[in-house]
Coordinates of N, CA, C and O in Angstrom, one line a residue:
M1500 N -6.9 21.0 8.8 CA -6.7 19.9 9.7 C -7.6 18.7 9.3 O -8.8 18.9 9.1
I1501 N -7.0 17.5 9.4 CA -7.8 16.3 9.1 C -8.1 15.6 10.4 O -7.2 15.4 11.2
I1502 N -9.3 15.2 10.5 CA -9.7 14.4 11.7 C -10.0 13.0 11.2 O -10.8 12.8 10.3
I1503 N -9.3 12.0 11.8 CA -9.5 10.7 11.4 C -10.6 10.0 12.2 O -10.5 10.0 13.5
S1504 N -11.6 9.5 11.6 CA -12.7 8.9 12.3 C -12.3 7.5 12.8 O -11.7 6.8 12.1
Y1505 N -12.7 7.2 14.0 CA -12.5 5.9 14.6 C -13.4 4.8 13.9 O -13.1 3.6 14.0
N1506 N -14.5 5.3 13.3 CA -15.4 4.4 12.6 C -14.7 3.9 11.3 O -15.0 2.8 10.8
N1507 N -13.9 4.7 10.7 CA -13.2 4.3 9.5 C -11.7 4.8 9.6 O -11.4 5.8 9.1
P1508 N -10.9 3.9 10.2 CA -9.5 4.4 10.5 C -8.6 4.4 9.3 O -7.4 4.5 9.5
T1509 N -9.0 4.2 8.1 CA -8.2 4.2 6.9 C -7.8 5.6 6.5 O -8.6 6.5 6.5
V1510 N -6.5 5.8 6.3 CA -6.0 7.1 5.8 C -5.5 6.9 4.4 O -4.7 6.0 4.1
F1511 N -6.1 7.7 3.5 CA -5.8 7.5 2.1 C -4.6 8.5 1.7 O -4.2 9.3 2.5
K1512 N -4.1 8.3 0.5 CA -2.9 9.0 0.1 C -3.0 10.5 0.2 O -2.1 11.2 0.7
E1513 N -4.1 11.0 -0.2 CA -4.4 12.5 -0.1 C -4.3 13.0 1.3 O -3.7 14.0 1.6
E1514 N -5.0 12.2 2.2 CA -4.9 12.6 3.6 C -3.5 12.5 4.2 O -3.1 13.3 5.0
L1515 N -2.8 11.4 3.8 CA -1.5 11.2 4.3 C -0.6 12.4 3.8 O 0.3 12.9 4.6
T1516 N -0.8 12.9 2.6 CA 0.0 14.0 2.1 C -0.2 15.2 2.9 O 0.7 15.9 3.3
E1517 N -1.5 15.5 3.3 CA -1.8 16.7 4.1 C -1.2 16.5 5.5 O -0.6 17.5 6.0
L1518 N -1.3 15.3 6.1 CA -0.8 15.1 7.4 C 0.7 15.2 7.4 O 1.3 15.8 8.4
F1519 N 1.4 14.7 6.4 CA 2.8 14.8 6.3 C 3.3 16.3 6.1 O 4.3 16.7 6.8
A1520 N 2.6 17.0 5.4 CA 2.9 18.4 5.2 C 2.8 19.2 6.5 O 3.6 20.0 6.9
E1521 N 1.7 18.9 7.3 CA 1.5 19.5 8.6 C 2.6 19.2 9.5 O 3.1 20.0 10.3
K1522 N 3.0 17.9 9.6 CA 3.9 17.4 10.5 C 5.3 17.9 10.2 O 6.1 18.2 11.2
T1523 N 5.7 18.0 9.0 CA 7.1 18.4 8.6 C 7.2 19.9 8.3 O 8.3 20.4 8.3
G1524 N 6.1 20.6 8.1 CA 6.1 22.1 7.8 C 6.5 22.4 6.4 O 6.8 23.5 6.0
I1525 N 6.4 21.4 5.5 CA 6.7 21.6 4.1 C 5.3 21.9 3.4 O 4.3 21.6 4.0
T1526 N 5.4 22.3 2.2 CA 4.1 22.6 1.4 C 3.4 21.3 1.0 O 4.1 20.2 1.0
K1527 N 2.2 21.4 0.8 CA 1.4 20.2 0.4 C 1.9 19.7 -1.0 O 2.0 18.4 -1.2
K1528 N 2.3 20.6 -1.8 CA 2.9 20.2 -3.1 C 4.2 19.3 -3.0 O 4.3 18.3 -3.6
K1529 N 5.1 19.8 -2.1 CA 6.3 19.1 -1.8 C 6.1 17.8 -1.1 O 6.7 16.8 -1.4
S1530 N 5.1 17.8 -0.2 CA 4.7 16.6 0.5 C 4.2 15.5 -0.5 O 4.6 14.4 -0.5
K1531 N 3.3 16.0 -1.5 CA 2.8 15.1 -2.5 C 3.9 14.5 -3.3 O 3.9 13.3 -3.6
E1532 N 4.9 15.3 -3.7 CA 6.0 14.9 -4.5 C 6.9 13.9 -3.7 O 7.3 12.9 -4.3
T1533 N 7.1 14.1 -2.5 CA 7.9 13.3 -1.6 C 7.3 11.9 -1.5 O 7.9 10.9 -1.6
I1534 N 6.0 11.9 -1.2 CA 5.3 10.6 -1.0 C 5.2 9.8 -2.3 O 5.4 8.6 -2.4
A1535 N 5.0 10.5 -3.4 CA 5.0 9.9 -4.8 C 6.3 9.3 -5.1 O 6.4 8.2 -5.6
A1536 N 7.4 10.0 -4.7 CA 8.8 9.5 -5.0 C 9.0 8.3 -4.1 O 9.6 7.3 -4.6
F1537 N 8.6 8.3 -2.9 CA 8.8 7.1 -2.0 C 8.0 5.9 -2.6 O 8.6 4.8 -2.6
C1538 N 6.8 6.1 -3.0 CA 6.0 5.0 -3.5 C 6.6 4.4 -4.8 O 6.7 3.2 -5.0
E1539 N 7.1 5.3 -5.7 CA 7.8 4.9 -6.9 C 9.1 4.1 -6.6 O 9.3 3.1 -7.2
L1540 N 9.9 4.6 -5.6 CA 11.1 3.9 -5.2 C 10.7 2.5 -4.6 O 11.4 1.5 -4.9
L1541 N 9.7 2.4 -3.8 CA 9.3 1.2 -3.2 C 8.9 0.2 -4.3 O 9.3 -1.0 -4.3
K1542 N 8.1 0.7 -5.3 CA 7.7 -0.2 -6.4 C 8.9 -0.7 -7.2 O 8.9 -1.9 -7.6
E1543 N 9.8 0.2 -7.5 CA 11.0 -0.2 -8.3 C 11.8 -1.2 -7.6 O 12.3 -2.2 -8.2
Q1544 N 12.0 -1.1 -6.3 CA 12.8 -2.0 -5.5 C 12.1 -3.4 -5.5 O 12.7 -4.4 -5.6
L1545 N 10.8 -3.4 -5.3 CA 10.0 -4.7 -5.3 C 10.1 -5.4 -6.6 O 10.2 -6.6 -6.7
Q1546 N 10.0 -4.6 -7.7 CA 10.0 -5.1 -9.0 C 11.4 -5.8 -9.4 O 11.5 -6.7 -10.2
T1547 N 12.5 -5.3 -8.8 CA 13.8 -5.9 -9.0 C 14.1 -7.0 -8.1 O 15.2 -7.6 -8.1
G1548 N 13.1 -7.4 -7.2 CA 13.3 -8.5 -6.4 C 13.8 -8.2 -5.0 O 14.0 -9.1 -4.2
N1549 N 13.9 -7.0 -4.6 CA 14.4 -6.6 -3.3 C 13.2 -6.4 -2.3 O 12.2 -5.9 -2.7
D1550 N 13.4 -6.8 -1.1 CA 12.5 -6.5 0.0 C 12.9 -5.1 0.4 O 14.0 -4.6 0.3
V1551 N 11.9 -4.3 1.0 CA 12.2 -3.0 1.5 C 11.9 -3.1 3.0 O 10.7 -3.3 3.4
N1552 N 12.9 -3.0 3.9 CA 12.8 -3.1 5.3 C 12.9 -1.7 5.9 O 14.0 -1.1 5.8
L1553 N 11.9 -1.3 6.6 CA 11.9 0.0 7.3 C 12.0 -0.4 8.8 O 11.1 -0.7 9.5
Y1554 N 13.3 -0.4 9.3 CA 13.6 -0.8 10.6 C 12.7 -0.1 11.7 O 12.5 1.1 11.7
G1555 N 12.1 -1.0 12.5 CA 11.2 -0.5 13.5 C 9.7 -0.2 13.1 O 8.9 0.1 13.9
F1556 N 9.5 -0.4 11.8 CA 8.2 -0.2 11.2 C 7.6 -1.5 10.6 O 6.5 -1.9 10.9
G1557 N 8.4 -2.0 9.6 CA 7.9 -3.2 9.0 C 8.7 -3.5 7.7 O 9.6 -2.7 7.3
R1558 N 8.3 -4.5 7.0 CA 9.0 -4.9 5.7 C 7.9 -5.1 4.6 O 6.9 -5.8 4.8
F1559 N 8.2 -4.6 3.4 CA 7.5 -4.8 2.2 C 8.2 -5.9 1.5 O 9.4 -5.9 1.3
T1560 N 7.4 -6.9 1.0 CA 8.0 -8.0 0.3 C 6.9 -8.5 -0.7 O 5.8 -8.1 -0.6
L1561 N 7.4 -9.2 -1.7 CA 6.4 -9.8 -2.7 C 6.2 -11.3 -2.4 O 7.1 -12.0 -2.0
A1562 N 5.0 -11.7 -2.5 CA 4.6 -13.1 -2.3 C 4.0 -13.6 -3.5 O 3.2 -13.0 -4.2
K1563 N 4.3 -14.9 -3.9 CA 3.7 -15.5 -5.0 C 2.5 -16.2 -4.5 O 2.5 -17.1 -3.6
I1564 N 1.3 -15.9 -5.1 CA 0.1 -16.5 -4.8 C -0.3 -17.5 -5.8 O -0.3 -17.2 -7.0
K1565 N -0.6 -18.7 -5.4 CA -0.9 -19.8 -6.3 C -2.3 -19.6 -6.9 O -3.2 -18.9 -6.3
E1566 N -2.5 -20.2 -8.1 CA -3.8 -20.2 -8.7 C -4.8 -20.9 -7.8 O -4.5 -21.9 -7.1
R1567 N -6.0 -20.4 -7.7 CA -7.0 -21.1 -6.9 C -8.4 -21.0 -7.5 O -8.7 -20.1 -8.3
T1568 N -9.2 -22.0 -7.2 CA -10.6 -22.0 -7.6 C -11.5 -21.7 -6.4 O -11.3 -22.2 -5.3
Y1569 N -12.5 -20.8 -6.7 CA -13.4 -20.5 -5.6 C -14.8 -20.5 -6.2 O -15.0 -20.5 -7.4
V1570 N -15.8 -20.6 -5.3 CA -17.2 -20.7 -5.7 C -17.8 -19.4 -5.2 O -17.7 -19.0 -4.0
S1571 N -18.5 -18.7 -6.1 CA -19.1 -17.4 -5.8 C -20.3 -17.7 -4.9 O -21.1 -18.6 -5.1
G1572 N -20.4 -16.9 -3.8 CA -21.5 -17.0 -2.9 C -22.8 -16.5 -3.5 O -23.9 -16.7 -3.0
L1573 N -22.7 -15.7 -4.5 CA -23.9 -15.0 -5.1 C -24.6 -15.9 -6.1 O -25.8 -16.0 -6.1
N1574 N -23.8 -16.6 -7.0 CA -24.5 -17.4 -8.0 C -24.0 -18.9 -8.0 O -24.4 -19.6 -8.9
G1575 N -23.1 -19.3 -7.1 CA -22.6 -20.6 -7.1 C -21.7 -21.0 -8.2 O -21.4 -22.2 -8.3
K1576 N -21.3 -20.1 -9.0 CA -20.4 -20.4 -10.2 C -19.0 -20.5 -9.7 O -18.5 -19.7 -8.9
R1577 N -18.3 -21.5 -10.3 CA -16.9 -21.7 -10.0 C -16.0 -20.8 -10.9 O -16.3 -20.6 -12.0
T1578 N -15.0 -20.2 -10.2 CA -14.2 -19.2 -10.9 C -12.7 -19.5 -10.5 O -12.5 -19.9 -9.4
V1579 N -11.8 -19.4 -11.5 CA -10.4 -19.6 -11.3 C -9.7 -18.3 -11.2 O -9.8 -17.4 -12.1
K1580 N -9.0 -18.0 -10.1 CA -8.2 -16.9 -9.9 C -6.8 -17.3 -10.3 O -6.2 -18.1 -9.6
P1581 N -6.2 -16.6 -11.3 CA -4.9 -17.1 -11.7 C -3.8 -16.7 -10.7 O -4.0 -15.9 -9.8
A1582 N -2.7 -17.4 -10.8 CA -1.5 -17.2 -10.0 C -1.1 -15.7 -10.2 O -1.2 -15.2 -11.3
H1583 N -0.6 -15.1 -9.1 CA -0.1 -13.7 -9.3 C 0.9 -13.4 -8.1 O 1.1 -14.2 -7.2
V1584 N 1.4 -12.2 -8.2 CA 2.4 -11.7 -7.2 C 1.7 -10.6 -6.5 O 1.0 -9.8 -7.1
Q1585 N 1.8 -10.6 -5.1 CA 1.1 -9.6 -4.3 C 2.1 -9.0 -3.3 O 3.0 -9.7 -2.8
V1586 N 2.0 -7.7 -3.1 CA 2.8 -7.0 -2.1 C 2.3 -7.4 -0.7 O 1.1 -7.3 -0.4
I1587 N 3.2 -7.8 0.2 CA 2.9 -8.1 1.6 C 3.6 -7.2 2.5 O 4.8 -6.9 2.3
F1588 N 3.0 -6.7 3.5 CA 3.6 -5.9 4.5 C 3.5 -6.6 5.9 O 2.5 -7.0 6.3
K1589 N 4.7 -6.8 6.5 CA 4.7 -7.5 7.8 C 5.4 -6.6 8.8 O 6.3 -5.9 8.6

């Protein structure tokens, strides 16, 4: 059994696999395969330009992030972060 701490409410893939197995009554191996297949399917759909809408839960979509320049707080050096695409969940 996994106990999720309120100090760190992040659930990682391994923990999610175990929780899913417990909830559904399937083996951890099958749970891991199922979650991996879902993640792969999500990735494929986003790469082809499709949004993935899970009704009642949220939507995965890609956002184009513009190039930007920022100044490091550690050394004051200017750095350019190139334009890129990022997965957004709403």
